[in-house]
Amino acid sequence: MASPAQRPYRGVFPVAPTIFDANGNLDLDGQRRCVDFMIDAGSHGICILANFSEQFVLTDAERDTVMHAVLEHVAGRIPVIVTTTHFSSAVCAARSRQAEVAGAAMVMIMPPYHGATFRVPEAGIYEFFRVVSDAVGIPIMIQDAPVAGTPLSVDFLARMAKELANVRYFKIEVPMAANKLRGLIEKGGSVIEGPWDGEEAITLMADLDAGATGAMTGGGYPDGIRQIMDPFFAGRREEAMQAYARWLPLINYENRQCGLHACKVLMREGGVIRSDMVRHPLQPLHPATRAGLIEIARQLDPVVLRWGR
């Protein structure tokens, strides 16, 4: 397998949370510690400003601040994917250009949507990604997730990969993800540079069997995801399955009980960051849910619970 630092990018690329202090302000020192932990825990790369980074509660100025702080601190140690999603083609293209100039290895983008009913037809989605592709020289990852409420067929995704120069990576986190990954690889062939798993790795083994080459998970335990993916790509599938079974209760608890809170709670518990604050109107985890997450995590001894102690 190619080095994760070089294209094609492969391996574990978790989403980094945006770190706030107890008053809800950006905590850039905590952000840098978060990134250092994620690298030390085995991340091949990271993604910033994603939904699990609470990108929807940041001002444009704060987005720029976080992006530059992270890219400057990483300083090329690992590839960084910057999420540049926006409804406007022009704004998304401008954000993507800015990310490239700042040193991003890739941009991740959802199809344009707004609220429950504002959707763009397929022709408009194609033009949206064409505008962004023409604006950058780095790969684009299309995030295919239920939150957009926008159906993206295998044929349509494969067509964009064949016709748009920089559309090369696909984070598939819809129901029956493995079938979609398998179909996308079959339809797109070599232009599908990165068929990736998402949704906190809850379907990781099925997706790896279908041909996934990367996983974009929560940021709390990249070392655990490595324990699944490393043996799988080394041809030790039984070892990968055993690791998946071992880590699945924590993956499930994150996915079904905690969502984007999970990595922050684990990072605070392990001394990586000082506050696990999420921005209002998001609410903190119930104490019982928090305790359940930490209890399951302790049984696995992830790096996050030891890194800052």
mmCIF file of C-alpha atoms in Angstrom:
data_model
loop_
_atom_site.group_PDB
_atom_site.id
_atom_site.type_symbol
_atom_site.label_atom_id
_atom_site.label_comp_id
_atom_site.label_asym_id
_atom_site.label_seq_id
_atom_site.Cartn_x
_atom_site.Cartn_y
_atom_site.Cartn_z
ATOM 1 C CA MET A 1 0.000 0.000 0.000
ATOM 2 C CA ALA A 2 1.266 3.472 -0.871
ATOM 3 C CA SER A 3 2.467 5.761 1.897
ATOM 4 C CA PRO A 4 -0.559 7.556 3.362
ATOM 5 C CA ALA A 5 1.332 10.845 2.992
ATOM 6 C CA GLN A 6 1.336 10.458 -0.800
ATOM 7 C CA ARG A 7 -1.461 10.047 -3.303
ATOM 8 C CA PRO A 8 -3.446 7.983 -3.380
ATOM 9 C CA TYR A 9 -4.215 8.882 0.227
ATOM 10 C CA ARG A 10 -5.133 5.817 2.245
ATOM 11 C CA GLY A 11 -5.614 4.765 5.811
ATOM 12 C CA VAL A 12 -7.142 6.455 8.850
ATOM 13 C CA PHE A 13 -8.076 10.128 8.404
ATOM 14 C CA PRO A 14 -10.216 11.078 11.422
ATOM 15 C CA VAL A 15 -12.172 14.297 11.804
ATOM 16 C CA ALA A 16 -10.562 16.714 14.244
ATOM 17 C CA PRO A 17 -13.016 18.486 16.557
ATOM 18 C CA THR A 18 -12.960 22.254 16.889
ATOM 19 C CA ILE A 19 -11.826 22.997 20.431
ATOM 20 C CA PHE A 20 -13.596 25.634 22.507
ATOM 21 C CA ASP A 21 -12.864 26.892 25.990
ATOM 22 C CA ALA A 22 -15.422 26.771 28.793
ATOM 23 C CA ASN A 23 -16.957 30.015 27.517
ATOM 24 C CA GLY A 24 -17.371 28.734 23.973
ATOM 25 C CA ASN A 25 -14.475 30.671 22.443
ATOM 26 C CA LEU A 26 -11.885 29.115 20.164
ATOM 27 C CA ASP A 27 -9.093 27.446 22.135
ATOM 28 C CA LEU A 28 -6.186 27.373 19.696
ATOM 29 C CA ASP A 29 -3.738 25.917 22.193
ATOM 30 C CA GLY A 30 -6.210 23.097 22.790
ATOM 31 C CA GLN A 31 -6.652 22.755 19.023
ATOM 32 C CA ARG A 32 -2.909 22.236 18.587
ATOM 33 C CA ARG A 33 -2.796 19.671 21.401
ATOM 34 C CA CYS A 34 -5.745 17.873 19.805
ATOM 35 C CA VAL A 35 -3.878 17.655 16.504
ATOM 36 C CA ASP A 36 -0.674 16.459 18.178
ATOM 37 C CA PHE A 37 -2.597 13.732 19.979
ATOM 38 C CA MET A 38 -4.287 12.603 16.766
ATOM 39 C CA ILE A 39 -0.920 12.335 15.027
ATOM 40 C CA ASP A 40 0.656 10.494 17.965
ATOM 41 C CA ALA A 41 -2.307 8.087 18.037
ATOM 42 C CA GLY A 42 -1.597 6.972 14.483
ATOM 43 C CA SER A 43 -3.702 9.123 12.187
ATOM 44 C CA HIS A 44 -2.443 8.946 8.617
ATOM 45 C CA GLY A 45 -4.091 12.332 8.048
ATOM 46 C CA ILE A 46 -6.876 14.442 9.515
ATOM 47 C CA CYS A 47 -9.930 16.323 8.326
ATOM 48 C CA ILE A 48 -10.896 19.699 9.775
ATOM 49 C CA LEU A 49 -14.011 21.876 9.653
ATOM 50 C CA ALA A 50 -16.316 18.928 8.994
ATOM 51 C CA ASN A 51 -19.773 18.451 10.516
ATOM 52 C CA PHE A 52 -18.153 16.574 13.423
ATOM 53 C CA SER A 53 -15.972 19.688 13.797
ATOM 54 C CA GLU A 54 -19.098 21.784 14.370
ATOM 55 C CA GLN A 55 -18.390 23.747 11.215
ATOM 56 C CA PHE A 56 -21.981 24.976 11.256
ATOM 57 C CA VAL A 57 -21.445 27.040 14.444
ATOM 58 C CA LEU A 58 -18.320 28.871 13.226
ATOM 59 C CA THR A 59 -18.126 32.288 11.631
ATOM 60 C CA ASP A 60 -16.206 32.599 8.380
ATOM 61 C CA ALA A 61 -13.424 34.362 10.256
ATOM 62 C CA GLU A 62 -13.262 31.540 12.803
ATOM 63 C CA ARG A 63 -13.093 28.970 10.007
ATOM 64 C CA ASP A 64 -10.088 30.772 8.571
ATOM 65 C CA THR A 65 -8.469 31.003 11.998
ATOM 66 C CA VAL A 66 -8.868 27.284 12.683
ATOM 67 C CA MET A 67 -7.727 26.299 9.189
ATOM 68 C CA HIS A 68 -4.541 28.349 9.323
ATOM 69 C CA ALA A 69 -3.764 27.377 12.923
ATOM 70 C CA VAL A 70 -4.045 23.672 12.129
ATOM 71 C CA LEU A 71 -2.212 23.743 8.809
ATOM 72 C CA GLU A 72 0.626 25.796 10.246
ATOM 73 C CA HIS A 73 0.909 23.539 13.281
ATOM 74 C CA VAL A 74 0.787 20.302 11.289
ATOM 75 C CA ALA A 75 3.474 21.766 9.010
ATOM 76 C CA GLY A 76 3.308 18.902 6.530
ATOM 77 C CA ARG A 77 3.633 16.080 9.067
ATOM 78 C CA ILE A 78 0.456 14.479 7.698
ATOM 79 C CA PRO A 79 -2.018 15.403 4.949
ATOM 80 C CA VAL A 80 -4.876 17.654 6.060
ATOM 81 C CA ILE A 81 -8.302 17.602 4.414
ATOM 82 C CA VAL A 82 -10.285 20.831 4.752
ATOM 83 C CA THR A 83 -14.064 20.743 4.504
ATOM 84 C CA THR A 84 -15.261 23.627 2.318
ATOM 85 C CA THR A 85 -18.954 22.780 1.936
ATOM 86 C CA HIS A 86 -21.257 25.669 1.022
ATOM 87 C CA PHE A 87 -24.479 25.979 -0.976
ATOM 88 C CA SER A 88 -22.958 28.566 -3.295
ATOM 89 C CA SER A 89 -20.693 27.283 -6.057
ATOM 90 C CA ALA A 90 -18.664 30.509 -5.977
ATOM 91 C CA VAL A 91 -18.236 30.512 -2.194
ATOM 92 C CA CYS A 92 -17.314 26.822 -2.135
ATOM 93 C CA ALA A 93 -14.787 27.368 -4.941
ATOM 94 C CA ALA A 94 -13.272 30.349 -3.114
ATOM 95 C CA ARG A 95 -13.049 28.425 0.167
ATOM 96 C CA SER A 96 -11.429 25.534 -1.675
ATOM 97 C CA ARG A 97 -8.851 27.765 -3.354
ATOM 98 C CA GLN A 98 -8.015 29.327 0.002
ATOM 99 C CA ALA A 99 -7.570 25.887 1.552
ATOM 100 C CA GLU A 100 -5.253 24.803 -1.252
ATOM 101 C CA VAL A 101 -3.126 27.947 -0.952
ATOM 102 C CA ALA A 102 -2.903 27.428 2.813
ATOM 103 C CA GLY A 103 -1.561 23.890 2.334
ATOM 104 C CA ALA A 104 -4.561 21.549 2.334
ATOM 105 C CA ALA A 105 -3.983 18.186 0.691
ATOM 106 C CA MET A 106 -7.642 17.790 -0.268
ATOM 107 C CA VAL A 107 -11.022 19.424 0.184
ATOM 108 C CA MET A 108 -14.182 17.595 1.254
ATOM 109 C CA ILE A 109 -17.534 18.859 0.012
ATOM 110 C CA MET A 110 -21.157 17.842 0.331
ATOM 111 C CA PRO A 111 -23.594 18.413 -2.542
ATOM 112 C CA PRO A 112 -25.397 21.766 -2.212
ATOM 113 C CA TYR A 113 -28.401 21.683 0.111
ATOM 114 C CA HIS A 114 -30.125 24.026 2.516
ATOM 115 C CA GLY A 115 -32.598 23.028 5.167
ATOM 116 C CA ALA A 116 -35.144 20.298 4.639
ATOM 117 C CA THR A 117 -36.387 21.239 1.183
ATOM 118 C CA PHE A 118 -33.835 23.309 -0.772
ATOM 119 C CA ARG A 119 -32.208 20.868 -3.162
ATOM 120 C CA VAL A 120 -30.369 21.182 -6.461
ATOM 121 C CA PRO A 121 -31.127 18.844 -9.398
ATOM 122 C CA GLU A 122 -28.458 16.564 -10.779
ATOM 123 C CA ALA A 123 -27.449 18.981 -13.551
ATOM 124 C CA GLY A 124 -26.901 21.715 -10.979
ATOM 125 C CA ILE A 125 -24.877 19.404 -8.727
ATOM 126 C CA TYR A 126 -22.678 18.473 -11.678
ATOM 127 C CA GLU A 127 -22.068 22.160 -12.479
ATOM 128 C CA PHE A 128 -21.396 22.891 -8.812
ATOM 129 C CA PHE A 129 -18.598 20.322 -8.670
ATOM 130 C CA ARG A 130 -17.321 21.407 -12.094
ATOM 131 C CA VAL A 131 -16.910 24.984 -10.830
ATOM 132 C CA VAL A 132 -15.038 23.812 -7.759
ATOM 133 C CA SER A 133 -12.912 21.316 -9.688
ATOM 134 C CA ASP A 134 -11.878 24.033 -12.150
ATOM 135 C CA ALA A 135 -10.875 26.284 -9.245
ATOM 136 C CA VAL A 136 -8.372 23.957 -7.556
ATOM 137 C CA GLY A 137 -5.472 21.669 -8.282
ATOM 138 C CA ILE A 138 -5.956 19.295 -5.345
ATOM 139 C CA PRO A 139 -8.379 16.386 -5.112
ATOM 140 C CA ILE A 140 -11.993 16.808 -4.080
ATOM 141 C CA MET A 141 -13.730 14.299 -1.821
ATOM 142 C CA ILE A 142 -17.495 14.148 -2.245
ATOM 143 C CA GLN A 143 -19.203 13.431 1.067
ATOM 144 C CA ASP A 144 -22.244 11.269 0.380
ATOM 145 C CA ALA A 145 -24.176 11.450 3.650
ATOM 146 C CA PRO A 146 -27.838 11.418 4.686
ATOM 147 C CA VAL A 147 -27.661 14.920 6.184
ATOM 148 C CA ALA A 148 -27.683 16.431 2.686
ATOM 149 C CA GLY A 149 -30.852 14.565 1.739
ATOM 150 C CA THR A 150 -29.533 14.511 -1.819
ATOM 151 C CA PRO A 151 -29.475 11.186 -3.675
ATOM 152 C CA LEU A 152 -26.194 10.637 -5.491
ATOM 153 C CA SER A 153 -26.369 7.538 -7.657
ATOM 154 C CA VAL A 154 -23.376 5.340 -8.383
ATOM 155 C CA ASP A 155 -23.641 6.181 -12.078
ATOM 156 C CA PHE A 156 -23.677 9.919 -11.356
ATOM 157 C CA LEU A 157 -20.711 9.779 -8.976
ATOM 158 C CA ALA A 158 -18.724 7.666 -11.444
ATOM 159 C CA ARG A 159 -19.576 10.083 -14.253
ATOM 160 C CA MET A 160 -18.267 13.056 -12.269
ATOM 161 C CA ALA A 161 -15.087 11.158 -11.445
ATOM 162 C CA LYS A 162 -14.534 10.439 -15.145
ATOM 163 C CA GLU A 163 -15.364 13.930 -16.403
ATOM 164 C CA LEU A 164 -14.202 16.315 -13.638
ATOM 165 C CA ALA A 165 -10.443 16.383 -13.209
ATOM 166 C CA ASN A 166 -10.233 16.731 -9.436
ATOM 167 C CA VAL A 167 -13.248 14.716 -8.266
ATOM 168 C CA ARG A 168 -11.371 11.647 -7.070
ATOM 169 C CA TYR A 169 -12.384 10.695 -3.515
ATOM 170 C CA PHE A 170 -15.720 9.608 -2.106
ATOM 171 C CA LYS A 171 -16.744 9.313 1.526
ATOM 172 C CA ILE A 172 -19.730 6.982 1.479
ATOM 173 C CA GLU A 173 -21.831 6.959 4.643
ATOM 174 C CA VAL A 174 -25.327 6.144 3.453
ATOM 175 C CA PRO A 175 -27.293 2.954 4.162
ATOM 176 C CA MET A 176 -25.840 -0.054 2.321
ATOM 177 C CA ALA A 177 -22.522 1.766 2.028
ATOM 178 C CA ALA A 178 -20.593 -1.368 1.082
ATOM 179 C CA ASN A 179 -22.829 -2.041 -1.907
ATOM 180 C CA LYS A 180 -22.430 1.553 -3.052
ATOM 181 C CA LEU A 181 -18.654 1.441 -2.670
ATOM 182 C CA ARG A 182 -18.497 -1.797 -4.599
ATOM 183 C CA GLY A 183 -20.652 -0.397 -7.382
ATOM 184 C CA LEU A 184 -18.670 2.845 -7.523
ATOM 185 C CA ILE A 185 -15.385 0.971 -7.889
ATOM 186 C CA GLU A 186 -16.873 -1.205 -10.625
ATOM 187 C CA LYS A 187 -18.345 1.735 -12.559
ATOM 188 C CA GLY A 188 -15.512 4.202 -12.089
ATOM 189 C CA GLY A 189 -12.464 1.983 -12.298
ATOM 190 C CA SER A 190 -9.099 3.668 -11.860
ATOM 191 C CA VAL A 191 -10.532 7.209 -11.606
ATOM 192 C CA ILE A 192 -11.986 6.299 -8.214
ATOM 193 C CA GLU A 193 -8.763 7.166 -6.431
ATOM 194 C CA GLY A 194 -10.223 6.983 -2.940
ATOM 195 C CA PRO A 195 -13.337 4.980 -2.068
ATOM 196 C CA TRP A 196 -13.659 5.711 1.660
ATOM 197 C CA ASP A 197 -15.689 4.597 4.633
ATOM 198 C CA GLY A 198 -17.326 7.077 7.029
ATOM 199 C CA GLU A 199 -20.008 7.150 9.738
ATOM 200 C CA GLU A 200 -17.539 6.577 12.585
ATOM 201 C CA ALA A 201 -16.474 3.212 11.024
ATOM 202 C CA ILE A 202 -19.635 1.446 12.148
ATOM 203 C CA THR A 203 -19.675 -0.465 8.827
ATOM 204 C CA LEU A 204 -15.904 -0.580 8.409
ATOM 205 C CA MET A 205 -15.358 -4.307 7.863
ATOM 206 C CA ALA A 206 -18.083 -4.541 5.218
ATOM 207 C CA ASP A 207 -16.717 -1.435 3.542
ATOM 208 C CA LEU A 208 -13.143 -2.729 3.556
ATOM 209 C CA ASP A 209 -14.348 -5.976 2.012
ATOM 210 C CA ALA A 210 -16.080 -3.882 -0.660
ATOM 211 C CA GLY A 211 -12.827 -2.120 -1.527
ATOM 212 C CA ALA A 212 -12.632 0.922 0.749
ATOM 213 C CA THR A 213 -9.082 2.219 1.062
ATOM 214 C CA GLY A 214 -9.628 4.919 3.687
ATOM 215 C CA ALA A 215 -11.736 5.604 6.748
ATOM 216 C CA MET A 216 -12.844 8.994 8.021
ATOM 217 C CA THR A 217 -13.917 8.420 11.597
ATOM 218 C CA GLY A 218 -14.339 10.422 14.777
ATOM 219 C CA GLY A 219 -11.109 11.766 16.248
ATOM 220 C CA GLY A 220 -11.053 9.969 19.597
ATOM 221 C CA TYR A 221 -9.279 6.701 18.888
ATOM 222 C CA PRO A 222 -7.380 6.508 15.577
ATOM 223 C CA ASP A 223 -5.148 3.890 17.207
ATOM 224 C CA GLY A 224 -8.187 1.604 17.512
ATOM 225 C CA ILE A 225 -9.146 2.049 13.860
ATOM 226 C CA ARG A 226 -5.527 1.327 12.893
ATOM 227 C CA GLN A 227 -5.805 -2.002 14.721
ATOM 228 C CA ILE A 228 -8.528 -2.935 12.234
ATOM 229 C CA MET A 229 -7.181 -1.460 9.032
ATOM 230 C CA ASP A 230 -3.487 -2.300 9.331
ATOM 231 C CA PRO A 231 -3.944 -6.076 9.507
ATOM 232 C CA PHE A 232 -6.660 -5.976 6.858
ATOM 233 C CA PHE A 233 -4.359 -4.324 4.331
ATOM 234 C CA ALA A 234 -1.552 -6.686 5.349
ATOM 235 C CA GLY A 235 -3.755 -9.626 4.354
ATOM 236 C CA ARG A 236 -4.586 -10.697 7.920
ATOM 237 C CA ARG A 237 -8.348 -10.494 7.651
ATOM 238 C CA GLU A 238 -9.096 -12.684 10.674
ATOM 239 C CA GLU A 239 -6.988 -10.404 12.883
ATOM 240 C CA ALA A 240 -8.825 -7.391 11.442
ATOM 241 C CA MET A 241 -12.180 -8.994 12.187
ATOM 242 C CA GLN A 242 -11.179 -9.699 15.770
ATOM 243 C CA ALA A 243 -10.061 -6.082 16.230
ATOM 244 C CA TYR A 244 -13.300 -4.834 14.686
ATOM 245 C CA ALA A 245 -15.309 -6.958 17.121
ATOM 246 C CA ARG A 246 -13.220 -5.602 20.002
ATOM 247 C CA TRP A 247 -13.661 -1.929 19.077
ATOM 248 C CA LEU A 248 -17.221 -2.113 17.765
ATOM 249 C CA PRO A 249 -18.946 -1.448 21.123
ATOM 250 C CA LEU A 250 -17.097 1.876 21.393
ATOM 251 C CA ILE A 251 -17.717 2.694 17.730
ATOM 252 C CA ASN A 252 -21.402 1.922 18.198
ATOM 253 C CA TYR A 253 -21.621 4.000 21.397
ATOM 254 C CA GLU A 254 -20.077 6.968 19.618
ATOM 255 C CA ASN A 255 -22.287 6.599 16.562
ATOM 256 C CA ARG A 256 -25.595 5.903 18.307
ATOM 257 C CA GLN A 257 -25.315 7.639 21.689
ATOM 258 C CA CYS A 258 -22.803 10.483 21.518
ATOM 259 C CA GLY A 259 -22.173 11.765 18.015
ATOM 260 C CA LEU A 260 -19.673 14.601 17.741
ATOM 261 C CA HIS A 261 -19.377 14.883 21.541
ATOM 262 C CA ALA A 262 -17.513 11.584 21.861
ATOM 263 C CA CYS A 263 -14.023 12.609 20.800
ATOM 264 C CA LYS A 264 -14.089 15.777 22.907
ATOM 265 C CA VAL A 265 -15.237 13.889 26.003
ATOM 266 C CA LEU A 266 -12.479 11.310 25.563
ATOM 267 C CA MET A 267 -9.876 13.999 24.907
ATOM 268 C CA ARG A 268 -10.842 15.897 28.024
ATOM 269 C CA GLU A 269 -10.893 12.728 30.114
ATOM 270 C CA GLY A 270 -7.365 11.945 28.949
ATOM 271 C CA GLY A 271 -5.996 15.441 29.498
ATOM 272 C CA VAL A 272 -5.601 16.291 25.815
ATOM 273 C CA ILE A 273 -7.865 19.336 26.087
ATOM 274 C CA ARG A 274 -9.169 21.367 29.026
ATOM 275 C CA SER A 275 -12.809 21.632 27.937
ATOM 276 C CA ASP A 276 -15.174 19.406 25.960
ATOM 277 C CA MET A 277 -17.528 22.340 25.357
ATOM 278 C CA VAL A 278 -19.796 22.167 22.317
ATOM 279 C CA ARG A 279 -21.275 25.391 21.021
ATOM 280 C CA HIS A 280 -24.822 26.388 21.827
ATOM 281 C CA PRO A 281 -27.481 25.408 20.848
ATOM 282 C CA LEU A 282 -25.761 22.008 21.034
ATOM 283 C CA GLN A 283 -26.037 20.579 24.521
ATOM 284 C CA PRO A 284 -23.497 18.627 26.611
ATOM 285 C CA LEU A 285 -23.830 14.891 26.990
ATOM 286 C CA HIS A 286 -25.982 13.590 29.807
ATOM 287 C CA PRO A 287 -23.669 12.539 32.667
ATOM 288 C CA ALA A 288 -24.830 8.930 32.391
ATOM 289 C CA THR A 289 -24.074 8.851 28.658
ATOM 290 C CA ARG A 290 -20.678 10.382 29.290
ATOM 291 C CA ALA A 291 -19.931 7.784 31.973
ATOM 292 C CA GLY A 292 -20.991 4.979 29.645
ATOM 293 C CA LEU A 293 -18.671 6.199 26.907
ATOM 294 C CA ILE A 294 -15.681 6.419 29.234
ATOM 295 C CA GLU A 295 -16.425 3.024 30.765
ATOM 296 C CA ILE A 296 -16.400 1.297 27.379
ATOM 297 C CA ALA A 297 -13.301 3.209 26.286
ATOM 298 C CA ARG A 298 -11.315 2.278 29.416
ATOM 299 C CA GLN A 299 -11.723 -1.413 28.628
ATOM 300 C CA LEU A 300 -9.828 -0.799 25.374
ATOM 301 C CA ASP A 301 -7.044 1.428 26.795
ATOM 302 C CA PRO A 302 -6.951 3.880 23.868
ATOM 303 C CA VAL A 303 -4.112 6.369 23.602
ATOM 304 C CA VAL A 304 -6.523 9.244 24.170
ATOM 305 C CA LEU A 305 -7.035 8.289 27.842
ATOM 306 C CA ARG A 306 -3.274 8.243 28.481
ATOM 307 C CA TRP A 307 -1.854 10.912 26.194
ATOM 308 C CA GLY A 308 -2.209 13.946 28.434
ATOM 309 C CA ARG A 309 -1.666 12.282 31.812
#
